[in-house]
Structures are given as structure tokens and as C-alpha cells.
XYZ file of C-alpha atoms in Angstrom:
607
model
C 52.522 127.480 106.602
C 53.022 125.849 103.335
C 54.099 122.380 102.803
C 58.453 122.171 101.525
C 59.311 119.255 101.605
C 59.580 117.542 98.562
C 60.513 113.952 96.949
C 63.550 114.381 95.080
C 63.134 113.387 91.135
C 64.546 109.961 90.508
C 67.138 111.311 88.448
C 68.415 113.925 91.001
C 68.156 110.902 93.504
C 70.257 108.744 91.151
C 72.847 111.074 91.021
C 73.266 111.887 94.296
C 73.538 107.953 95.067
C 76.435 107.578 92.314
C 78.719 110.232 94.352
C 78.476 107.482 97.105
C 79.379 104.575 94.387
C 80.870 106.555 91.378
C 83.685 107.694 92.435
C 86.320 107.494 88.930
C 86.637 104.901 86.405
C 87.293 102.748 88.300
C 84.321 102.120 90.267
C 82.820 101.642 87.081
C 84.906 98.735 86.778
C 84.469 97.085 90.242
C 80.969 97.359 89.563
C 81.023 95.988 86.147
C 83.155 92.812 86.930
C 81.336 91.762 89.939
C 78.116 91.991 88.417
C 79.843 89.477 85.696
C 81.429 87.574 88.249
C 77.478 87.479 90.196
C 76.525 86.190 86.628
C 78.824 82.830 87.197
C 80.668 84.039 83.276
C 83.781 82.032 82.951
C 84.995 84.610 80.395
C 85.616 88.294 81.270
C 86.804 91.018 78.988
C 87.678 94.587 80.101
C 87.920 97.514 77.770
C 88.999 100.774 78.728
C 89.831 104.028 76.698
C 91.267 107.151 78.049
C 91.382 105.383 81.384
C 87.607 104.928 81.492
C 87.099 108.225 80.919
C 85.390 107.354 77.485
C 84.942 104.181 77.421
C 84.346 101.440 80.472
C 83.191 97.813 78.730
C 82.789 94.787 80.675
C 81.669 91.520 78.101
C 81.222 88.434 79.962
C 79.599 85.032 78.660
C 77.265 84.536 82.182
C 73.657 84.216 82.155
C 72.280 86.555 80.731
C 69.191 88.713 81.537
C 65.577 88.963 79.844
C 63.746 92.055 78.489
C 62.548 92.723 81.194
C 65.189 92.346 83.388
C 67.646 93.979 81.767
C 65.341 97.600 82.080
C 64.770 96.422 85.728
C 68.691 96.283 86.092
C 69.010 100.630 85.588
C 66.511 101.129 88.250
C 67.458 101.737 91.515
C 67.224 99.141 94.312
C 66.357 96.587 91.822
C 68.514 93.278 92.611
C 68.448 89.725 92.164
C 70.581 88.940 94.758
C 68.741 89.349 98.275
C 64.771 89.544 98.755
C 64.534 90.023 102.513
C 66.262 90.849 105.716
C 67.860 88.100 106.560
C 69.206 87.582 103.313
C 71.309 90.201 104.328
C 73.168 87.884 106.837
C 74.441 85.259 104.554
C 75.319 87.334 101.467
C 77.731 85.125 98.905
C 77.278 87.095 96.169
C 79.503 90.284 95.372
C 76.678 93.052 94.720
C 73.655 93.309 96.744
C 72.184 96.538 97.124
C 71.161 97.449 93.702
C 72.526 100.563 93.932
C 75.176 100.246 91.009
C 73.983 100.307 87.494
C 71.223 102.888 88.101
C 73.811 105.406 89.972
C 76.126 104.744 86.751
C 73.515 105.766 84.415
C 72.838 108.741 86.269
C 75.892 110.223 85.161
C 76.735 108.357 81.705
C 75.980 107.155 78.454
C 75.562 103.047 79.061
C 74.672 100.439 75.861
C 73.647 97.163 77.365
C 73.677 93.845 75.140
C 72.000 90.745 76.722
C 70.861 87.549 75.902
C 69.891 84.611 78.150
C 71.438 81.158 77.348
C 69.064 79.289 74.779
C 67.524 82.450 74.142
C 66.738 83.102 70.556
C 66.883 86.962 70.419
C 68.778 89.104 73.308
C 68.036 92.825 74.070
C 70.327 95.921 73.877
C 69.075 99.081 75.329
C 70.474 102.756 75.230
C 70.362 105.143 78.794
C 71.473 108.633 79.020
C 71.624 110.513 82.493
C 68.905 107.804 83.971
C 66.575 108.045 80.959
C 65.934 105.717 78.359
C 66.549 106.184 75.062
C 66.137 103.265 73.283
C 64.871 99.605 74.031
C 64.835 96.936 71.263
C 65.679 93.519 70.146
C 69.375 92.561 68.932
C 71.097 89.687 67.386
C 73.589 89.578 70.094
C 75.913 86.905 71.390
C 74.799 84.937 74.841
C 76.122 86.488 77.796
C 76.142 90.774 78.844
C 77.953 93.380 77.433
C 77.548 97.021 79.204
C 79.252 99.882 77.720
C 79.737 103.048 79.978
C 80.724 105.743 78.041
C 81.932 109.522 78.530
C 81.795 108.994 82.357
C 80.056 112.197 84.385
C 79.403 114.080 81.070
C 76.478 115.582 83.204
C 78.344 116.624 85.504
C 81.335 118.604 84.728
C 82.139 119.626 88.230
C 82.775 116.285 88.788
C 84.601 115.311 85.724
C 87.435 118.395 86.532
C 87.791 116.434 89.794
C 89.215 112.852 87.981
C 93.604 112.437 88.061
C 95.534 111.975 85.301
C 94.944 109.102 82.690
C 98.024 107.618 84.476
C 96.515 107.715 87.675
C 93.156 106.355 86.712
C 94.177 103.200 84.908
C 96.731 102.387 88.282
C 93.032 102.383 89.924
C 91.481 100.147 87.486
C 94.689 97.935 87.330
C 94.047 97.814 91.271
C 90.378 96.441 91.012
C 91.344 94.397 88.200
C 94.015 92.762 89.804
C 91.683 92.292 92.959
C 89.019 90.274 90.942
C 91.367 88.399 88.556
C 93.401 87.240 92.156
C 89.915 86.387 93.963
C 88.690 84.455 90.652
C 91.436 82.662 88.935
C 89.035 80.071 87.438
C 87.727 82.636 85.075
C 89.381 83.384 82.332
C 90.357 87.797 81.963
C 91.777 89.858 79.516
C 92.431 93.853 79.579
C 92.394 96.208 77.093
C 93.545 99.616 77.128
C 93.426 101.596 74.116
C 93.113 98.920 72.047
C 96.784 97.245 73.684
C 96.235 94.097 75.302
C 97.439 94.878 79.070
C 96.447 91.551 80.709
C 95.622 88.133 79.076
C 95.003 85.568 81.862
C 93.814 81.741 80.853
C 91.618 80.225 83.503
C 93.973 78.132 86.400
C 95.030 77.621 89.344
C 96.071 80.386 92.328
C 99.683 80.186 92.208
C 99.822 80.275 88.096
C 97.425 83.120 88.248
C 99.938 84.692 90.656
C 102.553 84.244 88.589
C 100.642 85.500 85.314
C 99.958 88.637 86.753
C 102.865 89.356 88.541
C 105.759 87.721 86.586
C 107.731 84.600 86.546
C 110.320 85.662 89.258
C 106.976 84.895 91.537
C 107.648 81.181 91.698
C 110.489 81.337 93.495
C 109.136 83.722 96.121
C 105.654 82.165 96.995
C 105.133 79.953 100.123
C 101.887 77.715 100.319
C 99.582 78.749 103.456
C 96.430 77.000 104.833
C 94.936 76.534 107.941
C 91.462 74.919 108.565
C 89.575 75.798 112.184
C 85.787 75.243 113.502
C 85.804 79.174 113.108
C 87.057 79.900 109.998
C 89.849 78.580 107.107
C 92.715 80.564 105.260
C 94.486 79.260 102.529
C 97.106 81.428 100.039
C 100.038 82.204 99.486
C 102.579 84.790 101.118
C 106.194 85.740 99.539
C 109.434 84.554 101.243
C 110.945 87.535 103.627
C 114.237 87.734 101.363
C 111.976 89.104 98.403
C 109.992 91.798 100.332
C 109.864 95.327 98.900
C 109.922 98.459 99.890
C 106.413 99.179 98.579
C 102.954 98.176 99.738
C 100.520 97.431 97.160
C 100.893 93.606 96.546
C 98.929 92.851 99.732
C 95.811 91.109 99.221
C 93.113 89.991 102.164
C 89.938 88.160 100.554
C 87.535 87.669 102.748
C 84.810 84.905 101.307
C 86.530 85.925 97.804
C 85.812 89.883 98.357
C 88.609 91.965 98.610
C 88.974 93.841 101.884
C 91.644 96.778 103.342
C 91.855 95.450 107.112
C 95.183 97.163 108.766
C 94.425 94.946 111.368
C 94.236 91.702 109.716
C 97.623 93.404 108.012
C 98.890 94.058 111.661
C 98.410 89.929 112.091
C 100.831 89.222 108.989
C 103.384 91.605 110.048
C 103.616 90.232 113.347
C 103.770 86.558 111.707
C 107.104 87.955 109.781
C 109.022 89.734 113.116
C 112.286 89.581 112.902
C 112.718 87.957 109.688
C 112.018 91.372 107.277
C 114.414 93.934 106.387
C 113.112 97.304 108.050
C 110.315 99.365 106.388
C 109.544 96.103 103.783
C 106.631 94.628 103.038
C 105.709 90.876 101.768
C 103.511 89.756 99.882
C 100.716 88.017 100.465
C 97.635 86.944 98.555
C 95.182 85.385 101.844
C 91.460 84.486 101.536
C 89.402 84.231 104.192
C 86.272 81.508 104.236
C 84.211 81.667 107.023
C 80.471 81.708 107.249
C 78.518 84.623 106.238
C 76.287 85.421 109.484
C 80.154 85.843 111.649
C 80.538 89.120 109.591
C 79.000 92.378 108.178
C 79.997 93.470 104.780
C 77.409 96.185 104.507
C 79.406 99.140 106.346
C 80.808 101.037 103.535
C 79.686 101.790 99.920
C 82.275 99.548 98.304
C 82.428 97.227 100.522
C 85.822 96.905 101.252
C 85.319 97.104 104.837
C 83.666 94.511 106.951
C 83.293 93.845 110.258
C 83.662 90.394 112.207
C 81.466 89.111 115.184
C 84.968 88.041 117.202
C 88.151 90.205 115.316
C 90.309 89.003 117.760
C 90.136 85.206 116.876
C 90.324 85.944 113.405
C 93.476 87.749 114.178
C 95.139 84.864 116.220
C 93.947 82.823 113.291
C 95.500 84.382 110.571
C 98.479 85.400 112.359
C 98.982 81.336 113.405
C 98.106 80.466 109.581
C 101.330 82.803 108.626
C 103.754 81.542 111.252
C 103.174 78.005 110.309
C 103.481 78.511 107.027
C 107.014 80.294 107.623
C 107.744 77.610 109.634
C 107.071 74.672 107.426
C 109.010 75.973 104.250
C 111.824 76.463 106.874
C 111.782 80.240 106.182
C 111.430 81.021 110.232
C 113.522 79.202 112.500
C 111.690 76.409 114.917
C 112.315 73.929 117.464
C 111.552 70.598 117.335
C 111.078 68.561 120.617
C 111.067 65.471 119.410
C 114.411 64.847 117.747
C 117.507 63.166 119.590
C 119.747 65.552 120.587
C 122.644 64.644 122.535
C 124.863 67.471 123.467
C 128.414 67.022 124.600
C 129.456 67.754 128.104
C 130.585 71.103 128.932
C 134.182 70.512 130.476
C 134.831 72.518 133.062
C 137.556 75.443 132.617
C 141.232 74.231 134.006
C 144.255 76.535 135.335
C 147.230 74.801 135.870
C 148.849 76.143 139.099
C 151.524 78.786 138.706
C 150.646 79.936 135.283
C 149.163 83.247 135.521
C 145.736 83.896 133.604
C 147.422 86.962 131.948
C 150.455 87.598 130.512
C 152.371 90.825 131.802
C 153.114 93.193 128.730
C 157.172 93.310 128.440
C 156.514 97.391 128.213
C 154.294 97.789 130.124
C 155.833 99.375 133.440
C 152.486 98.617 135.853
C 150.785 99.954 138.334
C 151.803 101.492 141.982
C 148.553 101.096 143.928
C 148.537 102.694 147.869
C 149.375 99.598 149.474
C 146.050 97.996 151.365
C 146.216 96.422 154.605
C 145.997 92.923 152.684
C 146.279 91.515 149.460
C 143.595 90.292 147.598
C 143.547 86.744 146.993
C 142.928 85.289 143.375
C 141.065 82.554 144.514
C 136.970 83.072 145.497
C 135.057 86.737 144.784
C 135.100 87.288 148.570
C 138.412 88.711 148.045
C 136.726 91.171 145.838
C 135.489 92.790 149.243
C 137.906 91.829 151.945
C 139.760 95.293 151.420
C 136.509 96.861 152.209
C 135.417 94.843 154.966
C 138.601 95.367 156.893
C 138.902 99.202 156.623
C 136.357 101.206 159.391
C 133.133 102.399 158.324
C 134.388 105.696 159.034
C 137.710 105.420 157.049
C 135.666 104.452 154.051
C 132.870 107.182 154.586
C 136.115 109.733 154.571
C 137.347 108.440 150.625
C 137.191 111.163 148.542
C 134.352 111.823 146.200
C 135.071 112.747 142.632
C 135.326 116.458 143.050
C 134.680 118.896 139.891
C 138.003 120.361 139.779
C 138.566 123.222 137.045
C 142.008 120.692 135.750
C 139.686 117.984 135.186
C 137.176 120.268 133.388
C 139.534 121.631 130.933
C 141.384 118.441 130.005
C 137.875 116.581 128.844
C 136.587 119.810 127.144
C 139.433 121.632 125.902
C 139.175 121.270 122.614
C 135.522 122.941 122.770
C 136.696 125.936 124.576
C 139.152 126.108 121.631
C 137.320 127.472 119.395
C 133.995 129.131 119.889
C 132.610 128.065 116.393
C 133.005 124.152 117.158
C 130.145 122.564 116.162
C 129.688 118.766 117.960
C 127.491 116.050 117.358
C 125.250 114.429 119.751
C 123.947 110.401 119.734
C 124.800 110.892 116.353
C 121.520 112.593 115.887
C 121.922 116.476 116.825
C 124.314 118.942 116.184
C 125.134 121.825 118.743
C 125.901 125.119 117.510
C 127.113 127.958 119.950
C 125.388 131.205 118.762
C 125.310 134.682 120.244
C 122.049 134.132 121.910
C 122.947 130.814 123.575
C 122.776 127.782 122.104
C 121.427 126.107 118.348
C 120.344 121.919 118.545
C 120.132 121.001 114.943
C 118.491 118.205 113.982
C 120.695 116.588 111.665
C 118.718 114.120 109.099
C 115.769 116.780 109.004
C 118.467 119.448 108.543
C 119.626 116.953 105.376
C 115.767 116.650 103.995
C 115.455 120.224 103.767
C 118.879 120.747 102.316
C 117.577 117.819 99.429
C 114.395 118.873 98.953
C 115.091 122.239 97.634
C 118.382 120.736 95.730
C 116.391 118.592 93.976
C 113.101 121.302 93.757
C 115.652 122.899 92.015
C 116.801 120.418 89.369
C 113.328 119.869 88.001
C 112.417 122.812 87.744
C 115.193 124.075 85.908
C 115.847 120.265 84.323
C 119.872 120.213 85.167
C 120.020 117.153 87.303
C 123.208 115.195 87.254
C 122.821 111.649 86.906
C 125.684 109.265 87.414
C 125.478 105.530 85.437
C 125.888 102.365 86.780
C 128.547 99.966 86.101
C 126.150 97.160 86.325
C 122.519 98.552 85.680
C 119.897 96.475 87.825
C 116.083 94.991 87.098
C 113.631 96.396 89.073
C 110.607 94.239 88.974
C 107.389 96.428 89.890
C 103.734 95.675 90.563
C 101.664 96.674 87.533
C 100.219 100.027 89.467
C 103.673 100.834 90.181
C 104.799 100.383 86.468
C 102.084 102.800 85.338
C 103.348 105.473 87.979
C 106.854 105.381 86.900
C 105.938 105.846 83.188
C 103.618 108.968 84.368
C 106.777 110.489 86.199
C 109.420 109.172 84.197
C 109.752 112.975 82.952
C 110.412 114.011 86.572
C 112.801 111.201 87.326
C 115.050 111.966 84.301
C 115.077 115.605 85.306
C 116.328 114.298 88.382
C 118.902 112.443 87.596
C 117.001 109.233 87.371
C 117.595 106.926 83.907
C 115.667 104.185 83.259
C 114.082 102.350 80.552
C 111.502 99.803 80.146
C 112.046 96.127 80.110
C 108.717 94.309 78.607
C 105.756 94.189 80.837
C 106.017 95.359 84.362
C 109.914 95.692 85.091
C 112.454 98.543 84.075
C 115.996 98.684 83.754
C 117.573 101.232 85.936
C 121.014 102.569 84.329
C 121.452 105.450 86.320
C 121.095 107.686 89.358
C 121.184 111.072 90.607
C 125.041 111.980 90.842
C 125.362 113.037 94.625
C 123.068 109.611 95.530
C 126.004 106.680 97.199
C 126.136 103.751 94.202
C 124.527 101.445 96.784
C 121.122 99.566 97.189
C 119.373 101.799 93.976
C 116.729 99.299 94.036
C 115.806 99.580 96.957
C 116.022 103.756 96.906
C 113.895 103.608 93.617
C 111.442 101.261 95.736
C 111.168 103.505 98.892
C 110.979 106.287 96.635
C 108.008 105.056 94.635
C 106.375 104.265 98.320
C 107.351 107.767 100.069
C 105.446 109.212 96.779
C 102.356 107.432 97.289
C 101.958 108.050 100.960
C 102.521 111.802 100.482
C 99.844 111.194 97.341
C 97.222 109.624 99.757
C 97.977 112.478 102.624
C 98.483 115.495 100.550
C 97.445 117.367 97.401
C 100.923 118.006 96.000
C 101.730 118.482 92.318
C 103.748 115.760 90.793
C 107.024 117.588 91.283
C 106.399 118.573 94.950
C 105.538 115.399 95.948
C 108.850 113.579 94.380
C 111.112 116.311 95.282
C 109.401 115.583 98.936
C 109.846 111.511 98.645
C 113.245 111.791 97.504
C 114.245 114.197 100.150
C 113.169 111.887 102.817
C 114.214 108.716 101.640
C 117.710 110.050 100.645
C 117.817 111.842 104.411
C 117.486 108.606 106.232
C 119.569 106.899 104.617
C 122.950 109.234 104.410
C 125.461 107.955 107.375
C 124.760 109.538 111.004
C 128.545 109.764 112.356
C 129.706 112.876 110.319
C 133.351 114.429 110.529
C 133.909 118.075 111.872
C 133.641 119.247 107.831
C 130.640 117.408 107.455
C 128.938 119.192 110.214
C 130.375 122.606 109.279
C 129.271 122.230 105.720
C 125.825 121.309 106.743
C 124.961 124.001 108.980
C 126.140 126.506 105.949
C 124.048 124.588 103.614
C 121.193 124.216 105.824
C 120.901 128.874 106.314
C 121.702 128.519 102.674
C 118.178 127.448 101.725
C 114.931 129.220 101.392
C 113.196 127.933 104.663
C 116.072 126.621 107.159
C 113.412 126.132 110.218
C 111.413 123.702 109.087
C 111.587 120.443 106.548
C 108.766 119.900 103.423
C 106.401 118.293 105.644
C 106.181 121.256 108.758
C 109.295 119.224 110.599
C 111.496 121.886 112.650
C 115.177 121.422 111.228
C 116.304 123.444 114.842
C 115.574 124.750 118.277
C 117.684 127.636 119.565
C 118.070 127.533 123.347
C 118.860 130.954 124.290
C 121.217 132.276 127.064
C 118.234 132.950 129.791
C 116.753 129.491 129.472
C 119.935 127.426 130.424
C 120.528 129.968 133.136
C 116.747 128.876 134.516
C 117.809 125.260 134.430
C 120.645 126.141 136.635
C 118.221 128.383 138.979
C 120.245 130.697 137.922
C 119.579 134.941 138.637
């Protein structure tokens, strides 16, 4: 039998490696940054065109590499960074693998510019698809600049598969914001299309904060730290009062490397109970120190996701960091056991005698009880049962049990016998509908998403919707990602009803809403609705209209009033077999269950 199996070629191999690490743009970036950041530069620059789909460039002013470590740099599993296995277990550094640069030049165009500090001559070398092109000497300035350019323009297949420009850059934003948070000592600019998007001088946490996410930040930030044998945390987390209705300004740093940890998220959350509005989220910028052998950061290609020798004091950790933090800007309420507090007596509760505890209404004609073989008295609650002590067990055995008499029936339910249309309302949350076949439960706020969703389906599509203004228009502040979405559906949104327009950097000035929407809490809507749209984004594959028609639907659904008047119910039951698909809401939801005559008959044992 012959021999198949082969060695893959190195540049097949490299390819295959950057679908693990090269996922869009930005990945490019992450890469990019950290190897700058690995480099100890104290000056980053990041320039982006087309989103990164022509042109990724990272120039930082680090070390520096040689000739020949700056062709050692493309090949893969080349790395300064660890040189044996236990290296692996106290990793400080953000890149380790040396998996990145060679699986980016598998599937792009890359210029590299180097020069070591004191060096007299640097090196700039040109790599297409994992071969070289061109190696050679350059006047260039100290430092590395790397150039990635027309991203997968090898592969096609894989090029289709990138978003919108608007969607990239809130991806690069995201891993730009993530390094720029963890570093704030190094100075970072960003550059998109030749528009300076980000200009941040080297400080201090809380001014980087503030430079990235605006000045209304200074206000809202709370100081956190806790030190332990274990581990330390020190931040920042935002005051419960200014939480959002989006996620996305959430950050957990974990020995300065950004990390998605729901339960280290779970541990904040808890920390704020009772003190956010419901469905908000603060923010929080936390970062984790604690020594590198407690945790493994090699589970996942980009290294977001670690794992800790002992979660659950972490956990107890953080969430104790957060709670005393609330606690000492006096943002959570707390006891304290040492002050002097000297409460007054309670005085005891005095009747005069003869003065009756209540006053007899002057119309009101009282009651004629059967008279009882004695009176209760007013003083003691052993009066309560005298009555019944005295009367024979048998006597009260004989009392007469509420009996189900047909006068009693009609009187509570006459007015549904009336007519055989009524519709009625159940804890607010059903509606019950007689039909010919037995009985119809609607429920009523997925009844009102589907009703919304193909209302405003509608408007989009055909570009009529309504939108009413607002006396007093309001400033929405929005995280930079955020910003970037709303400009890439502000099309949708006007067709909507939605007016906006943009306020300087990351905020917007809402002037109007849809014209059916209540004039009430449109900040809040416009943040839920920004939310709804990115969950559905991360769950589903919906076009852009889908997906807002769908956010809007749902936030507007739970957040119409639940007590509805007989109209109310009428009209939504018409509008509701009015639409396209009454069973069932946008996301597979049933809107209603129809009980028929031969199923309430079996609950009765009935025939």
C-alpha cells in the first residue's frame, strides 16, 4: 500500500493557522498592538483604511528588531517571549506562541520597517502570502512599523465572509479601546481614513477613562482596590445612577490582558443588587494582578479566556473589592457599629377609657349579627375565640359551608355571560378569548411584539414612518462602538421614525421618535434598542432591517402598560389576526394557545 500521508507546505500550514488567529481586521490589530506593547514602545499609532480591509498599520517607537530577527519574526513558532515549558507558567508578556505575524502573512501583503535603538541602519522587508519578496536595508526611524495590507487577498472565500466597514471598525474600536484602557502610560492615537478617531496623551487610569469615554465620566467613576495574599484589584466602576442599558463598557484585565469572564461579570452584578435599575449595566474598568502560575491563559486562540487554579476565591474577591468600594463612596447603604446611637423610647400606645377606638359613621346604619351566646369582650384576643369555645363541637361541625349556589354564580360572573365576545384579562398578562372551539389564552406582550414587528417591518421597507419631535430633545452619550453602529443604521432609524443627529465625538442628539412610541424615557428606549440589536446580531444572521424591526418590537412590547381597558383588548386581538403570522412572535415565541372544548371537559373528567 502506498505511503499518503503528507507534510503540509508551510504556506498551506500558515494559512490554515491564520483561520484560528485571523479572524477580520481586527485581529490584525490585537496582534499588532500587543506585539508593540511586548516591545515596551511608549508611543503607539494605529492606521486603518477601509476598516482594515486595506490597510492595518501599527508604528510604535519600542525596541526594535535586527536583520535577522525581523525575517525570524514571519516564521511560524518563532518568539522571543518563552524558550521552554515552564515559561509557559509565568507568562507576563501579551503574545507568546508565535503564531501571529506568520499566520498574517499567509493571507496578506505586510511591509515591515525596523530599527534597533542605536542602530545605524534598520531593515524593511516585503512578504506576500508567506513568501518573501524583498529584504534590504532602510533609513528608517527607531522603533517597528508593520503594514498589513489588502487583508485575505488570497483568499476570497474568506474576504466575502468580513461585515460591513461599519461593523469592522466597531471591532477594532473594541481592541483598541481594550489596549489603550490596559496601558494608559503609553501614549495612542487612531486613524481612520486619514481622520484622527482617538488621540490619547500618556496618564493616569481615570484621565485615560475620561479621554476615551468623555468628560461626563468624572462624575460617574468610583475608585476600587483591594489588596489580598491571593490576588489585588484595583479600578474603577461607574456609580449605579449612570448605568445603561447597554453592555459594552465592561472591562476585566486580568495581569493587564483583557478577558470576557461572565463569571467574574456575575461577581460585579451581585456587588450592585438592589441598587441598579432593571436590565442596566455599570461600568466598570477592573484589573486583576495576581501571579502568573494561579492561572492558564493558553485555552483559546486569542486569549481572552483564562482559567484560574481557585475561581471561586477570585470571585469572593472581586465581588468584596466592588461592595466596598460602593460602600465607601456611600453609593450602597451600610451600617456602622461603632457610632453612638441612642434611640428614644418607644412609648407604649394609650386608650383612655370610654373613648371608642373607632368612630361610628353617622350613615352608616350597622350591622345585625345572629346574636351569640356572649359578647365578645374588647379587652385580650381570647375573646377572639370564646364564641367558639362555648358552642358544641357538633353545633360548629353543622355551620354551613359555602355552597356553590347558581345566585351566587351569576352575580360574580354576569357580566361575562353577557356577552359571548367578552374578552378578559388575566394577572395582567393573558387575555381569554371564547371561540367556537373552546377557549383562546393570548399572550398579551408577545401578542404586542408581533403586532410591532411587522408595523415597523413595514415602515422601512416602504420608508413612511411617522416620527413625532420632542419638546426638549435629549443627549445620548454612547460608547464609541455604539456611535459607529448608530451612524451604520442611522438610515433605518430615520425610516423608522427615529431623528437624530450627531453631537461631536461619541454622543448624538435625539430630536425625535417614532409617533405611536409614549414621549417617555427615549434614552433609555434608544439604549435598550441599540442592546436588543446586538444580542439578536451575536445570536442570529439577520439583515440590518430584520434585526431592528426585531429589537424595536421587543423593547417597545415590554415596555407598553399591562392593565389594558376592554377596547384595548378588543383592538388587540383584531390587530394581532390582522398580521401575516398571528401564532408566533419574530423570534419562534407562540403569541396563543387555543384550549379546545374536549380538553377542559378532560380536566373536569368529564364524558
Amino acid at each position: 500500500m502506498p505511503d499518503i500521508i503528507n507534510l503540509l507546505p508551510d504556506y498551506l500550514a500558515n494559512q490554515i493557522a491564520a483561520g484560528e488567529v485571523v479572524q477580520r481586521p481586527a485581529s490584525v490589530v490585537k496582534e499588532l498592538l500587543e506585539n508593540a506593547i511586548d516591545a515596551n514602545a511608549t508611543t503607539i499609532q494605529l492606521i486603518v483604511k477601509e476598516a482594515g480591509k486595506q490597510l492595518v498599520q501599527v508604528v510604535d517607537n519600542g525596541s526594535g528588531m535586527s536583520e535577522t530577527d525581523a525575517r525570524m519574526c514571519l516564521e511560524r513558532h518563532a518568539t522571543s517571549k518563552i524558550s521552554s515549558t515552564e515559561d509557559l507558567f509565568c507568562i507576563r508578556t501579551m503574545g507568546f506562541r508565535g503564531e501571529a505575524m506568520a499566520s498574517i502573512a499567509a493571507v496578506a501583503q505586510v511591509e515591515l520597517k525596523t530599527k534597533p535603538h542605536g542602530a545605524e541602519a534598520g531593515t524593511r522587508l516585503l512578504v506576500e502570502g508567506s513568501a518573501l519578496v524583498s529584504q534590504e536595508p532602510a533609513v528608517v526611524p527607531e522603533g517597528t512599523s508593520v503594514a498589513v495590507k489588502n487583508l485575505f487577498y488570497n483568499v476570497p472565500a474568506r474576504r466575502n465572509f468580513l461585515k460591513s466597514n461599519a461593523v469592522e471598525m466597531r471591532h477594532i474600536l473594541d481592541e483598541f479601546q481594550r489596549v489603550a484602557l490596559a496601558y494608559p502610560q503609553v501614549s495612542m492615537s487612531l486613524f481612520h481614513n486619514e481622520v484622527e478617531v482617538f488621540n490619547l496623551p500618556a496618564t493616569k487610569l481615570s484621565q485615560r477613562i475620561v479621554g476615551m469615554f468623555g468628560n461626563n465620566y468624572k462624575e460617574q467613576m468610583a475608585y476600587c482596590e483591594e489588596d489580598t495574599s491571593f490576588l489585588n484589584v484595583r479600578g474603577y466602576i461607574g456609580k449605579p445612577e449612570f448605568a445603561k442599558k447597554t453592555r459594552g463598557e465592561q472591562f476585566f484585565f486580568v495581569n493587564n490582558r483583557f478577558i470576557k469572564s461572565g463569571y467574574l461579570n456575575h461577581a460585579v452584578m451581585r456587588a450592585f443588587e438592589g441598587l441598579l435599575p432593571k436590565d442596566s449595566h455599570p461600568f466598570y474598568v477592573l484589573f486583576i494582578d495576581i501571579e502568573p502560575e494561579k492561572i492558564d491563559i493558553n485555552v483559546h486562540p486569542t486569549k481572552t479566556e483564562i482559567k484560574f487554579e481557585d475561581e471561586k476565591t477570585v470571585y469572593a474577591i472581586v465581588h468584596a473589592a466592588v461592595r466596598k468600594a460602593l460602600g465607601t463612596h456611600n453609593i450602597a447603604p451600610s451600617l456602622d457599629f461603632d457610632g453612638d446611637v441612642n434611640f428614644a423610647p418607644l412609648q407604649p400606645i394609650r386608650i383612655q377609657p370610654g373613648i371608642n377606638e373607632f368612630e361610628k359613621d353617622s350613615g352608616f346604619s350597622g350591622f345585625n349579627p345572629p346574636s351569640s351566646p356572649k359578647r365578645m369582650k374588647s379587652d385580650g384576643w381570647e375573646s377572639l375565640y370564646e364564641v367558639a369555645r362555648e358552642q358544641p363541637a357538633g353545633e360548629r361541625r353543622q355551620q354551613p359551608m359555602p355552597t356553590e349556589s347558581p345566585g351566587l354564580l351569576d352575580d360574580a360572573f354576569a357580566h361575562v355571560a353577557a356577552a359571548t365576545n367578552k374578552t378578559l384579562q388575566i394577572h395582567q398578562k393573558y387575555l381569554l378569548v371564547q371561540v367556537k372551539s373552546g377557549v383562546m389564552i393570548i399572550d398579551q406582550q408577545a401578542a404586542q411584539e408581533r403586532i410591532l414587528y411587522e408595523k415597523y417591518i413595514a415602515s422601512m421597507q416602504k420608508k413612511t414612518g411617522a416620527s413625532q419631535a420632542l419638546l426638549f430633545p435629549q443627549t445620548v452619550d454612547l460608547s464609541p462602538a455604539d456611535a459607529v453602529l448608530i451612524k451604520e443604521l442611522a438610515a433605518e432609524f430615520k425610516d423608522m421614525g427615529f431623528q437624530f443627529e450627531e453631537f461631536g465625538g461619541n454622543t448624538i442628539i435625539l430630536n425625535g421618535i417614532p409617533a405611536d412610541v409614549q414621549a417617555a424615557g427615549e434614552k433609555e428606549l434608544l439604549e435598550e434598542l441599540i442592546e436588543q440589536y446586538k444580542n439578536n446580531a451575536s445570536t442570529m444572521k439577520l439583515d440590518r432591517r430584520e434585526n431592528l424591526a426585531r429589537a424595536m418590537a421587543k423593547r417597545l412590547a415590554s415596555r407598553l402598560p399591562f392593565r389594558m381597558s376592554d377596547l384595548e383588548m378588543n383592538s388587540l386581538v383584531d390587530k394581532l389576526f390582522a398580521c401575516q403570522v398571528p401564532n408566533y412572535t419574530p423570534g419562534g415565541q407562540k403569541t396563543l394557545v387555543i384550549m379546545e372544548l374536549g380538553q377542559l371537559h378532560d380536566l373536569f373528567l368529564k364524558g
